[in-house]
mmCIF file of C-alpha atoms in Angstrom:
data_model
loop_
_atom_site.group_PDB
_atom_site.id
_atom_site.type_symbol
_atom_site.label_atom_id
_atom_site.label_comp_id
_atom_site.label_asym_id
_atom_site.label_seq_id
_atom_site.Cartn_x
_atom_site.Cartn_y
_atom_site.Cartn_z
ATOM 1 C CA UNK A 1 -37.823 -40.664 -46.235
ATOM 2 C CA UNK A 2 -41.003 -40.116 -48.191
ATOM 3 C CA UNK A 3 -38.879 -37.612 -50.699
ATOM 4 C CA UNK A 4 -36.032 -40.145 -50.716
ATOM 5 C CA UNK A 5 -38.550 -43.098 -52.145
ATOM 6 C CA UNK A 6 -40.235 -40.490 -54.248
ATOM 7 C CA UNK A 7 -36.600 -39.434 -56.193
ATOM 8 C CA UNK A 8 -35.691 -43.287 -56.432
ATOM 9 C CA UNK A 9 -39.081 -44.227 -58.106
ATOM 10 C CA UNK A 10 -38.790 -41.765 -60.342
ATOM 11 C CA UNK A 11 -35.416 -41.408 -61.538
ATOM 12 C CA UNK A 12 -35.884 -45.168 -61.863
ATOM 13 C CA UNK A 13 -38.668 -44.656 -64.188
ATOM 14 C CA UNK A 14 -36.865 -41.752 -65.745
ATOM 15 C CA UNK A 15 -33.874 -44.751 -66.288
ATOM 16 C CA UNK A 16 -35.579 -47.364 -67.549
ATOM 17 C CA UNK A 17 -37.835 -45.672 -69.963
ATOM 18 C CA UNK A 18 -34.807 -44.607 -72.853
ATOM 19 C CA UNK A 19 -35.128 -47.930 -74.561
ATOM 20 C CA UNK A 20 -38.736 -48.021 -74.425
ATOM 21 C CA UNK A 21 -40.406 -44.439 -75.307
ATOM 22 C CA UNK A 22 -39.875 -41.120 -77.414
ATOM 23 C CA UNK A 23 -36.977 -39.355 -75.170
ATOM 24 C CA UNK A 24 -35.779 -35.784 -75.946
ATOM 25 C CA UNK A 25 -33.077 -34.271 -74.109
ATOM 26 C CA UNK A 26 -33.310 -30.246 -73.820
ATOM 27 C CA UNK A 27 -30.768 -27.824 -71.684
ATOM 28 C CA UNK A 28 -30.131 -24.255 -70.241
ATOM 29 C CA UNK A 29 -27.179 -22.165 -69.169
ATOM 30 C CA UNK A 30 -25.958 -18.729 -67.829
ATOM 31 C CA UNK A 31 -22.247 -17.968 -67.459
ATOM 32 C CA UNK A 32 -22.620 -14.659 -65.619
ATOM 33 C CA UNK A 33 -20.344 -11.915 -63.852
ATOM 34 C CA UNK A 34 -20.980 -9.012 -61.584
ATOM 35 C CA UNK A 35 -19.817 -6.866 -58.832
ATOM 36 C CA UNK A 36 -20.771 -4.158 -56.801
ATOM 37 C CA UNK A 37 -19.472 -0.264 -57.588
ATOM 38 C CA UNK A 38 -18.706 0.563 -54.379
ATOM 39 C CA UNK A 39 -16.247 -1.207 -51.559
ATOM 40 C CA UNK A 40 -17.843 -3.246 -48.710
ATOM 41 C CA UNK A 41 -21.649 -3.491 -50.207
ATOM 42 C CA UNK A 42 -22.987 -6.698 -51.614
ATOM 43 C CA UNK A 43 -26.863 -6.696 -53.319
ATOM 44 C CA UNK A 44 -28.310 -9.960 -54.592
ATOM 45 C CA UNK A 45 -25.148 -11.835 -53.127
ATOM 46 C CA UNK A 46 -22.535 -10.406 -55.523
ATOM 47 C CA UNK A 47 -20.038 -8.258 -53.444
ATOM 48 C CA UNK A 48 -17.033 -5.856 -54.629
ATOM 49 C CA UNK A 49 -14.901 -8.321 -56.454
ATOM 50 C CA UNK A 50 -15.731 -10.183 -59.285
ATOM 51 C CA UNK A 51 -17.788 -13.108 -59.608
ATOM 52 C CA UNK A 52 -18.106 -15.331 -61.787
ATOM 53 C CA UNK A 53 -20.086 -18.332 -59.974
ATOM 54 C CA UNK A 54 -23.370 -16.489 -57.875
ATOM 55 C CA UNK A 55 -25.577 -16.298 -61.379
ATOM 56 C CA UNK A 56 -23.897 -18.925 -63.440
ATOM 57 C CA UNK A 57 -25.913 -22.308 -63.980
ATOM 58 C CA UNK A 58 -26.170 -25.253 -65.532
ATOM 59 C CA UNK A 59 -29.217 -27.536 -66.482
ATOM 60 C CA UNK A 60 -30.550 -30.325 -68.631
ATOM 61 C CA UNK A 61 -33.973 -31.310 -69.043
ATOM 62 C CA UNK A 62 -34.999 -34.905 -69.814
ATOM 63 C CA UNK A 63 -38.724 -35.717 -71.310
ATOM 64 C CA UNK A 64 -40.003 -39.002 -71.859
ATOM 65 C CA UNK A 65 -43.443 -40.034 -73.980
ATOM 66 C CA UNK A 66 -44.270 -43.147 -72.791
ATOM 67 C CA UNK A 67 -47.232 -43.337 -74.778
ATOM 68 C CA UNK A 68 -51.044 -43.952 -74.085
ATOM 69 C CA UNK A 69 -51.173 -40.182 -72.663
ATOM 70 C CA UNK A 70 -48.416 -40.876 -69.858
ATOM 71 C CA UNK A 71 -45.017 -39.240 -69.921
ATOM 72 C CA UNK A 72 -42.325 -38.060 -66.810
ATOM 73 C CA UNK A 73 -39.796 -35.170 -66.842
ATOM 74 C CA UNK A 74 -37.112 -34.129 -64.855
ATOM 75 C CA UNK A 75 -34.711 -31.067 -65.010
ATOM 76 C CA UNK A 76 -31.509 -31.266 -63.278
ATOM 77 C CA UNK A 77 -29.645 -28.105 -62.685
ATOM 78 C CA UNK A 78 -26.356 -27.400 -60.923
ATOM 79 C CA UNK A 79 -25.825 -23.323 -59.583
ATOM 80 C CA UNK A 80 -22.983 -21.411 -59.065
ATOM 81 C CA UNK A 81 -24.201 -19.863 -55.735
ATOM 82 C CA UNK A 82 -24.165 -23.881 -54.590
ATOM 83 C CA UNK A 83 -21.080 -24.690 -56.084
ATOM 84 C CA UNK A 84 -22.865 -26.385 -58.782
ATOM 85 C CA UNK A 85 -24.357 -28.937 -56.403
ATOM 86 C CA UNK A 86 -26.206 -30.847 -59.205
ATOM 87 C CA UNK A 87 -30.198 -32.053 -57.751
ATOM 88 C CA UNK A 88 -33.332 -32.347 -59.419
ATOM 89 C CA UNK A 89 -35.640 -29.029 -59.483
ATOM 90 C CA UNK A 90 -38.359 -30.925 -61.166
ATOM 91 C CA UNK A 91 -39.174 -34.843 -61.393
ATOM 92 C CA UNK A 92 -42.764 -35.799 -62.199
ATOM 93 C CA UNK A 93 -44.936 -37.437 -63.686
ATOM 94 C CA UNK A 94 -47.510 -36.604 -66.453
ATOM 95 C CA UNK A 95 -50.930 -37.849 -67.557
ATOM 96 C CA UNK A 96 -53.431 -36.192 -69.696
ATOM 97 C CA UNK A 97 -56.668 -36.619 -68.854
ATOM 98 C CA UNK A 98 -58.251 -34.973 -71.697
ATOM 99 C CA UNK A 99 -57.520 -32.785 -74.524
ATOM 100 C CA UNK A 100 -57.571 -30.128 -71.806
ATOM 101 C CA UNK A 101 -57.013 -31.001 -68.608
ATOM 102 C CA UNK A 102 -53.574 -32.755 -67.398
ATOM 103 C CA UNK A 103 -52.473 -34.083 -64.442
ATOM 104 C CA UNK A 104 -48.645 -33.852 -62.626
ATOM 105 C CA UNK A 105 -47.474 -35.765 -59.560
ATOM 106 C CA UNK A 106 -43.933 -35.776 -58.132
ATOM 107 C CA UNK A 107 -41.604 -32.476 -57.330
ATOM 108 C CA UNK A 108 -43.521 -29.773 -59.124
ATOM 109 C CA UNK A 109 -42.830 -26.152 -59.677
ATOM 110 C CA UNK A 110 -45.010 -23.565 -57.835
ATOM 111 C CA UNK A 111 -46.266 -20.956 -60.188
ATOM 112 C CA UNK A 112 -45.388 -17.707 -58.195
ATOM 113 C CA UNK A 113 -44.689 -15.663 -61.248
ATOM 114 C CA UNK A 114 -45.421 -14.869 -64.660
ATOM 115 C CA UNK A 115 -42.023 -16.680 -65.168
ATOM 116 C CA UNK A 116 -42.354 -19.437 -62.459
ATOM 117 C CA UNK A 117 -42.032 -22.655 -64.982
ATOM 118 C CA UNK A 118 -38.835 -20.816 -66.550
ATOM 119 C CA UNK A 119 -36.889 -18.388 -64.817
ATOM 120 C CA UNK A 120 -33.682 -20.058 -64.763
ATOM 121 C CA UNK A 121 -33.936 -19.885 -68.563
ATOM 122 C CA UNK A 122 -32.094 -16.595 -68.727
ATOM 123 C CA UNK A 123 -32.320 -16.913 -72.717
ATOM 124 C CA UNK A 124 -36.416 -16.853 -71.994
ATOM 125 C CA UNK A 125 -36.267 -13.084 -70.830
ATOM 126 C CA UNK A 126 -34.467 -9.976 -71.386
ATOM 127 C CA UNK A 127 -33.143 -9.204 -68.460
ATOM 128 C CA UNK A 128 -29.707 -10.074 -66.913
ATOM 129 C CA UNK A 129 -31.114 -10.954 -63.605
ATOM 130 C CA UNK A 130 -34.649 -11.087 -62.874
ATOM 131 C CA UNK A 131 -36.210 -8.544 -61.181
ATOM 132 C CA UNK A 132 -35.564 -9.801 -57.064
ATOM 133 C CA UNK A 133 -38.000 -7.707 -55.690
ATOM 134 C CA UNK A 134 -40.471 -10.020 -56.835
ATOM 135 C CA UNK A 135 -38.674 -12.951 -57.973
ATOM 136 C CA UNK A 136 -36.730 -13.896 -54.618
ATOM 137 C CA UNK A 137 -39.309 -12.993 -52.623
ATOM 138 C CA UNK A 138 -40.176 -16.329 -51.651
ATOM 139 C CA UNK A 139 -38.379 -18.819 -49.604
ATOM 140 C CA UNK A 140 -39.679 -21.622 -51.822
ATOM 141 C CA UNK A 141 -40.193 -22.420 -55.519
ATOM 142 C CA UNK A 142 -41.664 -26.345 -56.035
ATOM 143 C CA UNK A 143 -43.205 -28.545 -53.499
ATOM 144 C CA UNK A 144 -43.505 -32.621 -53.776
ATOM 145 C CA UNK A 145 -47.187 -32.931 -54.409
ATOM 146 C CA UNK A 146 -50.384 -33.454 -57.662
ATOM 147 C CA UNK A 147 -51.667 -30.413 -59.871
ATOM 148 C CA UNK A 148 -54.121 -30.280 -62.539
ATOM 149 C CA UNK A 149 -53.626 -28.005 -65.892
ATOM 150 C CA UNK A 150 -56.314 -27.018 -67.918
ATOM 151 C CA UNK A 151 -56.815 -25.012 -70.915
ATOM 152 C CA UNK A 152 -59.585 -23.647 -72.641
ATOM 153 C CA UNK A 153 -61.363 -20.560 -74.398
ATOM 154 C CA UNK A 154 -63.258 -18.183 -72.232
ATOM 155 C CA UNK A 155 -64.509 -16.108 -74.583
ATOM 156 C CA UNK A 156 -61.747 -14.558 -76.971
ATOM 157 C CA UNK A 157 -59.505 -15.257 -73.951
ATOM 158 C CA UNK A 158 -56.838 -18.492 -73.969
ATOM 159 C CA UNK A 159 -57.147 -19.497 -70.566
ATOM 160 C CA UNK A 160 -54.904 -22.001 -68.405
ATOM 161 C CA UNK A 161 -55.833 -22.902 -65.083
ATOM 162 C CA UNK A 162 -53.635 -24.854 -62.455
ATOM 163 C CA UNK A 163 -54.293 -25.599 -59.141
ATOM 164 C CA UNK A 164 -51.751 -27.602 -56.929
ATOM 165 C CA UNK A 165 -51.268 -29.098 -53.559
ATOM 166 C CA UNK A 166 -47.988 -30.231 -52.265
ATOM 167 C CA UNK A 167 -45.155 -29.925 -49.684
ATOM 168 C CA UNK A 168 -42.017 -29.072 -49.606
ATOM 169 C CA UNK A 169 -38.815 -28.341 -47.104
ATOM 170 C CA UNK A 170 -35.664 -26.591 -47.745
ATOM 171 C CA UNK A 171 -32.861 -24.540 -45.802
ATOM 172 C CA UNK A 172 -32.743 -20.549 -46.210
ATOM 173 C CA UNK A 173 -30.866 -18.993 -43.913
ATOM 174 C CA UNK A 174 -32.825 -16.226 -41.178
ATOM 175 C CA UNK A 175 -30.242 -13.427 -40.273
ATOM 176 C CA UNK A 176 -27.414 -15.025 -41.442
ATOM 177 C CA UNK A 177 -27.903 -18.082 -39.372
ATOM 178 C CA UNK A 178 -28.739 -21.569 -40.744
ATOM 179 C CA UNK A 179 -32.846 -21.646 -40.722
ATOM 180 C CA UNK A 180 -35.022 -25.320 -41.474
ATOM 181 C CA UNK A 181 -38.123 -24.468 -42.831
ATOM 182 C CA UNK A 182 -41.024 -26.981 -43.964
ATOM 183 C CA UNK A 183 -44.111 -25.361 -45.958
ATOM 184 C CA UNK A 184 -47.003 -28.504 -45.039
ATOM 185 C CA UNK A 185 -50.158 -28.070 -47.101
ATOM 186 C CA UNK A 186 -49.364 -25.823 -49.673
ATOM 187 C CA UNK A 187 -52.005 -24.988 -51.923
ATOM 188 C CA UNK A 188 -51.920 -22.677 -55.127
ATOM 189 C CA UNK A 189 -54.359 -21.775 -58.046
ATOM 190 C CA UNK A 190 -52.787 -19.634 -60.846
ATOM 191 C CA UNK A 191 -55.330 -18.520 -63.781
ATOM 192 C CA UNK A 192 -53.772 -16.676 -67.215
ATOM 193 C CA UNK A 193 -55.940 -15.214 -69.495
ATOM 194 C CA UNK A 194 -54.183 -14.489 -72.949
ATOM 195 C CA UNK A 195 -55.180 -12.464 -76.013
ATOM 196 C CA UNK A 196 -53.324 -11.134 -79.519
ATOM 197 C CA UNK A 197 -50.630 -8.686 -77.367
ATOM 198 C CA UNK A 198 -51.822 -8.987 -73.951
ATOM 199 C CA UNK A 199 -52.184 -11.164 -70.918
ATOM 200 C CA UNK A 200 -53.107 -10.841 -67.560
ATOM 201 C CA UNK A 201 -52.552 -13.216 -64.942
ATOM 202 C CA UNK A 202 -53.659 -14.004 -60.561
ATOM 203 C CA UNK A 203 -51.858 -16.412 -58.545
ATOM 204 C CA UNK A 204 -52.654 -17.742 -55.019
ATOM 205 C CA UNK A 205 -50.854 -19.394 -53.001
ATOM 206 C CA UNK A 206 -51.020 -20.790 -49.239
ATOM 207 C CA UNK A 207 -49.534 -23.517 -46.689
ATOM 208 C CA UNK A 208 -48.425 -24.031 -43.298
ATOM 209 C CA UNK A 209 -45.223 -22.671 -42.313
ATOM 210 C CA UNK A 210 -42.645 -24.067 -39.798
ATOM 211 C CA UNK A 211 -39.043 -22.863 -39.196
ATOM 212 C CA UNK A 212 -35.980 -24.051 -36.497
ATOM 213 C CA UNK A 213 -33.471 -21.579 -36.522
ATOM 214 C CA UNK A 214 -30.604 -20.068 -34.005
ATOM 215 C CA UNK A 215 -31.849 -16.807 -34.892
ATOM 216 C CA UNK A 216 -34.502 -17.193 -32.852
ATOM 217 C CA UNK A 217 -35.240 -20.256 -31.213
ATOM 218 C CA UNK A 218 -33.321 -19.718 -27.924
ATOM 219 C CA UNK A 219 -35.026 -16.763 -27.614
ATOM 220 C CA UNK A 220 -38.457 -18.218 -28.076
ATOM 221 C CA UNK A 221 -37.485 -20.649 -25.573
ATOM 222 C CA UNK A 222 -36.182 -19.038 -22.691
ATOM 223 C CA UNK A 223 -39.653 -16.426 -23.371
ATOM 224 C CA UNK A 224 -41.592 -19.845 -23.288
ATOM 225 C CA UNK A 225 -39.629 -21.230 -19.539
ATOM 226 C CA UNK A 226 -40.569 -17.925 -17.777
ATOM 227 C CA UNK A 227 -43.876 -18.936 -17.211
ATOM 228 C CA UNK A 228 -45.752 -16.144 -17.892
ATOM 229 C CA UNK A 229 -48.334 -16.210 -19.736
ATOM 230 C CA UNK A 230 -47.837 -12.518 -21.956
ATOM 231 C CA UNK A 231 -44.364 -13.627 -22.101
ATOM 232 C CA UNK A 232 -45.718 -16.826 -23.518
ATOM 233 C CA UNK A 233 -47.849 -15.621 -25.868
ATOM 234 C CA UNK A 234 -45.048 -13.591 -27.198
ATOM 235 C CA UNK A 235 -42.788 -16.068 -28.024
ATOM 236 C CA UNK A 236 -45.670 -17.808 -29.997
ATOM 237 C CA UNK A 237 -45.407 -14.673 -32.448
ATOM 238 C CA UNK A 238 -41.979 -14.734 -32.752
ATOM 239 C CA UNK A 239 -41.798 -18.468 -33.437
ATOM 240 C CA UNK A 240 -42.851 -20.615 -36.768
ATOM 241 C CA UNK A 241 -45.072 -22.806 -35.822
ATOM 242 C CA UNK A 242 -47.537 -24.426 -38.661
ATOM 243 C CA UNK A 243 -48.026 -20.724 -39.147
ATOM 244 C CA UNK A 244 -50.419 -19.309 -42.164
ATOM 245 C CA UNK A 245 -48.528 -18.392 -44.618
ATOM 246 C CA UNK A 246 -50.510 -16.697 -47.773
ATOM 247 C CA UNK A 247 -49.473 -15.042 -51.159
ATOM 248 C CA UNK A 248 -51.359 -13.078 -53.347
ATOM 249 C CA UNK A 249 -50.146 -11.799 -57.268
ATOM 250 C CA UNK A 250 -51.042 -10.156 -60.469
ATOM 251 C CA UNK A 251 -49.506 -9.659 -63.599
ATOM 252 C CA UNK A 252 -49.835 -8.102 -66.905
ATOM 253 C CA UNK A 253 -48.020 -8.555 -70.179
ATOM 254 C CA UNK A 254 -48.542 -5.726 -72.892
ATOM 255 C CA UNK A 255 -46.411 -6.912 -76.267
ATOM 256 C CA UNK A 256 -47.814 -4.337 -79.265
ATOM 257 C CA UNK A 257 -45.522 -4.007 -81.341
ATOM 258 C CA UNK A 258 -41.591 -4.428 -80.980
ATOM 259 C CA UNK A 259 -41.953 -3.187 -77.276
ATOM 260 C CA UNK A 260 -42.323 -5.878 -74.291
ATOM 261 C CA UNK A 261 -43.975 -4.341 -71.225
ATOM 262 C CA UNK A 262 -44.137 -6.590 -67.740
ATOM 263 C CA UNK A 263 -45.434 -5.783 -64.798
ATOM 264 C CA UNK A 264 -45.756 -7.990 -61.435
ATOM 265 C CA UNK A 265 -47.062 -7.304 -57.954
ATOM 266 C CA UNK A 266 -47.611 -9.486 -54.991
ATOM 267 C CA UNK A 267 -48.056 -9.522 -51.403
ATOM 268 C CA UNK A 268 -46.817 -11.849 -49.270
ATOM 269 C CA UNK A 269 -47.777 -12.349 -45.414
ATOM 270 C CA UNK A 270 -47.475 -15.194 -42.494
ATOM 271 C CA UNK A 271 -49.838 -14.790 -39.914
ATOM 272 C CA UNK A 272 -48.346 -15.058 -35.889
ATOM 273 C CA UNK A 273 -44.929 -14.469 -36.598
ATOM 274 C CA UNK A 274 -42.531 -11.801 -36.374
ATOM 275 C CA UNK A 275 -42.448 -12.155 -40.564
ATOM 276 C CA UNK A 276 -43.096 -8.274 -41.693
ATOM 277 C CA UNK A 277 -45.996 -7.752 -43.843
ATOM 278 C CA UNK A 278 -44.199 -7.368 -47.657
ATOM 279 C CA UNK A 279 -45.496 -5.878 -50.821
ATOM 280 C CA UNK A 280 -43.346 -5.817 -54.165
ATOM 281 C CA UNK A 281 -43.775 -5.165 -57.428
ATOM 282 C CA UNK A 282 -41.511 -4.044 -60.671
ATOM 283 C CA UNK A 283 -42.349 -2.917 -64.043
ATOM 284 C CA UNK A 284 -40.298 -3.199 -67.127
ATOM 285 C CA UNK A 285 -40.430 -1.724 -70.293
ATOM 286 C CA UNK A 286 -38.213 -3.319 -73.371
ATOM 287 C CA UNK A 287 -37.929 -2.202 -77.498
ATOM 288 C CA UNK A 288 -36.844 -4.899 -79.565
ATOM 289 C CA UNK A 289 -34.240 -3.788 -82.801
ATOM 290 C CA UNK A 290 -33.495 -6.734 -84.646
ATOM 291 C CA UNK A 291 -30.947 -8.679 -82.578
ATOM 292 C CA UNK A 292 -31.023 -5.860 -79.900
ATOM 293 C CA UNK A 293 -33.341 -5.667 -76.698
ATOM 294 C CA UNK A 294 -32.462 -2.402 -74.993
ATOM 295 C CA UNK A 295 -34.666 -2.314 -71.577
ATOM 296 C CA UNK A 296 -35.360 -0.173 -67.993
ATOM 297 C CA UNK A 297 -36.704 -1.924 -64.875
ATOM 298 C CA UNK A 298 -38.079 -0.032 -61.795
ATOM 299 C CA UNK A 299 -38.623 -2.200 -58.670
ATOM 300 C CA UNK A 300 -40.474 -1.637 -55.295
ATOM 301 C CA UNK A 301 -39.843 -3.689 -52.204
ATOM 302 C CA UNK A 302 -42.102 -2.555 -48.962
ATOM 303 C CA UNK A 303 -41.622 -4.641 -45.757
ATOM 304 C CA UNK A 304 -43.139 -3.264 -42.848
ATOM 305 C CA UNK A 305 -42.152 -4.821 -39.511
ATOM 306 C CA UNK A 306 -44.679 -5.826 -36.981
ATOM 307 C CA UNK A 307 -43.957 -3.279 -33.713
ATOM 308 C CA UNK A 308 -47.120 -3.954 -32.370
ATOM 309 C CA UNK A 309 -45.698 -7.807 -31.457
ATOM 310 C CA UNK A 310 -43.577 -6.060 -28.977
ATOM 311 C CA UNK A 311 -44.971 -2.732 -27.933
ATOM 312 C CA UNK A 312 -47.287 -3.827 -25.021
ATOM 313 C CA UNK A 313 -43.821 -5.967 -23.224
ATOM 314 C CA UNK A 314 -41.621 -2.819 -23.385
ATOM 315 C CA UNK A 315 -42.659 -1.662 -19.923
ATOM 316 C CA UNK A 316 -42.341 -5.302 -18.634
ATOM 317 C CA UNK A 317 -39.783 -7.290 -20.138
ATOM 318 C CA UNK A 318 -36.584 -7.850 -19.210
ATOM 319 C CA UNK A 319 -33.771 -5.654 -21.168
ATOM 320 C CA UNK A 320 -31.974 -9.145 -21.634
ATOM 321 C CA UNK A 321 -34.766 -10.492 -23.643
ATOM 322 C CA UNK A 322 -36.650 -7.169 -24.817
ATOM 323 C CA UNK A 323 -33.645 -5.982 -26.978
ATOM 324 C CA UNK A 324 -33.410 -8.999 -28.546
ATOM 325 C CA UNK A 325 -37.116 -9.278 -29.980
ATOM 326 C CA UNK A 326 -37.051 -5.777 -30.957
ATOM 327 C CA UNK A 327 -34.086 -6.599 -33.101
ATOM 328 C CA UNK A 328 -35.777 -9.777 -34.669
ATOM 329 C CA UNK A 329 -38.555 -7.833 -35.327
ATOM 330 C CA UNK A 330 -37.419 -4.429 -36.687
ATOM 331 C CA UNK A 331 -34.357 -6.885 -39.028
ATOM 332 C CA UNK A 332 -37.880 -7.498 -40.813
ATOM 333 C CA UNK A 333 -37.980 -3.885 -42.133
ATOM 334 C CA UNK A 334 -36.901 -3.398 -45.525
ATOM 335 C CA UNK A 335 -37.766 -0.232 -47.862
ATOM 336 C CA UNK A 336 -36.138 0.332 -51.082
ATOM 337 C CA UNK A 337 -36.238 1.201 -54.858
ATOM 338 C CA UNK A 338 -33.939 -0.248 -57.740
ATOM 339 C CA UNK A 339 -33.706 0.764 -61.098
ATOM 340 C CA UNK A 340 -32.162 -0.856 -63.655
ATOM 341 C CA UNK A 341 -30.990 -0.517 -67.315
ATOM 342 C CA UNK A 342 -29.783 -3.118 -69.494
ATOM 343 C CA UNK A 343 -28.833 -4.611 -73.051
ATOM 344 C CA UNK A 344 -29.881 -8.068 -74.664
ATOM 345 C CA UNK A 345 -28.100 -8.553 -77.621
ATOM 346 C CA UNK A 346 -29.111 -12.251 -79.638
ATOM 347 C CA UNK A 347 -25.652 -12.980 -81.318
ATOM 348 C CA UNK A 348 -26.025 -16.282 -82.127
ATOM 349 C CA UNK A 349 -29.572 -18.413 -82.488
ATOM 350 C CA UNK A 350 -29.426 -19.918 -79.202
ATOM 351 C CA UNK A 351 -27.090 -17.134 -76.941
ATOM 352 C CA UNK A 352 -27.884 -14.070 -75.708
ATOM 353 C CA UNK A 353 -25.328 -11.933 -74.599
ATOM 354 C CA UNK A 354 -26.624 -9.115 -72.103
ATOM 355 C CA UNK A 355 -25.181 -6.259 -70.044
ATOM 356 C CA UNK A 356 -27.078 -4.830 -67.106
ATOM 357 C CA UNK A 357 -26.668 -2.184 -64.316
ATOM 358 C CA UNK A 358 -28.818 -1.901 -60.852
ATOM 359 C CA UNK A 359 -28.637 0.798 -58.512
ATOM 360 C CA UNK A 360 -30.793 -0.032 -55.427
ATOM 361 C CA UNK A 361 -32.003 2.653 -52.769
ATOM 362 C CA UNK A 362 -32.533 1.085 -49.703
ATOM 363 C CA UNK A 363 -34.445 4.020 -47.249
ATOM 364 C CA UNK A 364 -34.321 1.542 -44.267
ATOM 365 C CA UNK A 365 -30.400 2.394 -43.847
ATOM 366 C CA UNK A 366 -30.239 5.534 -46.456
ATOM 367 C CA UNK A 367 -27.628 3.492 -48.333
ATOM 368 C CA UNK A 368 -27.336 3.401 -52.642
ATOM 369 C CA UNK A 369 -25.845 0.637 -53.760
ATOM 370 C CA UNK A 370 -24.839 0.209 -57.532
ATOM 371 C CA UNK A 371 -24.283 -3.529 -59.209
ATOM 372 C CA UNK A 372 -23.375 -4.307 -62.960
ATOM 373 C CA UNK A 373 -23.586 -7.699 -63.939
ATOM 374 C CA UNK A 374 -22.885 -9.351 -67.527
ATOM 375 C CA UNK A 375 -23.159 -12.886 -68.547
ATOM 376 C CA UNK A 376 -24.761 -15.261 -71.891
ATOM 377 C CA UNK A 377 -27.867 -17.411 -71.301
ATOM 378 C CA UNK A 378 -27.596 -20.448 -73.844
ATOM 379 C CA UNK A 379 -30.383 -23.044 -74.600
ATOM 380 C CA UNK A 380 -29.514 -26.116 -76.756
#
């Protein structure tokens, strides 16, 4: 309900504001394709026939100055992957307190990543798809809260500060199975320090995790109704539960020259639950030639799985329930490598056409998987 009155008040203000303040009117979009090389594998939801919809998107942003330092934005965007189910990603409000410091309210982006405020913006990067070892590691990307912005000069250093606090819920699915997950005091500071070529960036980020899901939840309740108190204590660290859920990243951008150089690690954790312990990063390395980006990517994605929840229960618990934690926990396990190589080529002022191919190691289940997407990000 309290999201529901939040959209209404401010697409309301967003409504009646056109006659009355400076309103600009910016958009976004990505009409993509890909497939897998090989029959029966799928990586980053594209399978072995072509697609046309999973990376496509459309979105238009809406800014209005309503003068006296107060303005609200909102960015609608429709995706292919949800049948371009149109909603708002952002809608809030903005007043600046100073000449430095400004403050948001309403459904705010969370600034994960170097490219957080922009990385449906295909035309804002070279790659064809963003790197997913870091960039869909997350099950969450705004919350409906306040954050503050500021900006100033440490030194010889541009530096931005933002720290927010906020909630948010959503529905990823857990194993294939329809998951509800609510993330209750989420709070995040993100400092970026900025000089001639270079730029380095932190970002942390914690809240209170809760999720209901078939995958697990009749498990976690039938361990709960035996009574017994190891057995009980197990389910509580299989079950999400206002569970501590933390993230931790770095970043560095090195730009001398014609070459663009990224790199991006974080680690990502929720304390009493089966959730496995995960540590990603990618680095990228670009040349620019006039119109032409050619680029590599390598990518590392580390989840270890959390044995030890069930190791001290293998003597005791019943094979009926025992077989099905161990698979919970050990789905959690995820080791692979991807590299990438791809093509931006700026054709037109505002399109990029681009051409990319991913071939992803995954050492959990000794399985290569090759992907070759290609697509044109627009902005207008």
């Amino acid at each position: 309900m309290k999201k529901t009155l939040l959209t209404i008040a401010m697409v309301t203000a967003l409504s009646t504001t056109f006659a009355h303040a400076d309103t600009t009117i910016n958009g976004f979009a990505s009409i993509k394709a890909g497939m897998t090389t090989s029959s029966d594998e799928s990586l980053y939801e594209y399978s072995d026939e072509l697609d046309f919809k999973t990376g496509s998107l459309f979105a238009l942003q809406i800014k209005s100055d309503l003068g006296e330092k107060l303005s609200v934005t909102g960015q609608l965007l429709g995706r292919g992957s949800d049948d371009f189910d149109v909603q708002f990603e952002w809608l809030y409000l903005s007043y600046q307190l100073s000449d430095n410091l400004t403050l948001n309210a309403g459904r705010i982006g969370v600034p994960f990543f170097k490219y957080s405020d922009f990385k449906d913006v295909g035309y804002a990067y070279a790659w064809n798809i963003a790197p997913q070892s870091v960039y869909s590691g997350v099950g969450f990307t705004n919350v409906e809260g306040i954050s503050l912005y500021y900006t100033t000069a440490l030194g010889d250093f541009d530096t931005s500060i933002q720290v927010l606090y906020g909630s948010s819920s959503n529905n990823n699915p857990i194993f294939d199975q329809p998951a509800s997950t609510d993330q209750n005091n989420v709070v995040s500071v993100n400092v970026e320090l900025s000089r001639d070529w270079y730029s380095f960036r932190a970002a942390y980020v914690q809240g209170d995790i809760s999720v209901t899901s078939n995958a697990f939840s009749p498990l976690t309740a039938a361990l709960f109704n035996t009574n017994v108190p190891g057995f009980q204590a197990l389910a509580s660290e299989l079950d999400f539960d206002e569970d501590k859920g933390t993230f931790y990243g770095v970043g560095v951008t090195l730009e001398p020259g014609n070459w663009n150089i990224v790199f991006e690690y974080n680690d990502i954790g929720i304390e009493n639950s089966f959730y496995s312990d995960r540590t990603n990063y990618y680095l990228s390395a670009g040349y620019r030639l006039d119109n032409i980006q050619p680029y590599v990517v390598f990518e590392r994605e580390d989840h270890k799985s959390k044995d030890s929840i069930y190791q001290p229960y293998i003597d005791i618990l019943p094979p009926q329930l025992l077989q099905p934690v161990i698979g919970i926990v050990a789905g959690q396990e995820f080791d692979a490598t991807t590299v990438s190589a791809g093509l931006r080529y700026d054709f037109h002022p505002s399109a990029a056409f681009k051409v990319q191919y991913s071939s992803q190691n995954n050492k959990t289940t000794d399985n290569r998987i090759g992907l070759i997407t290609v697509g044109v990000d627009l902005v207008f």
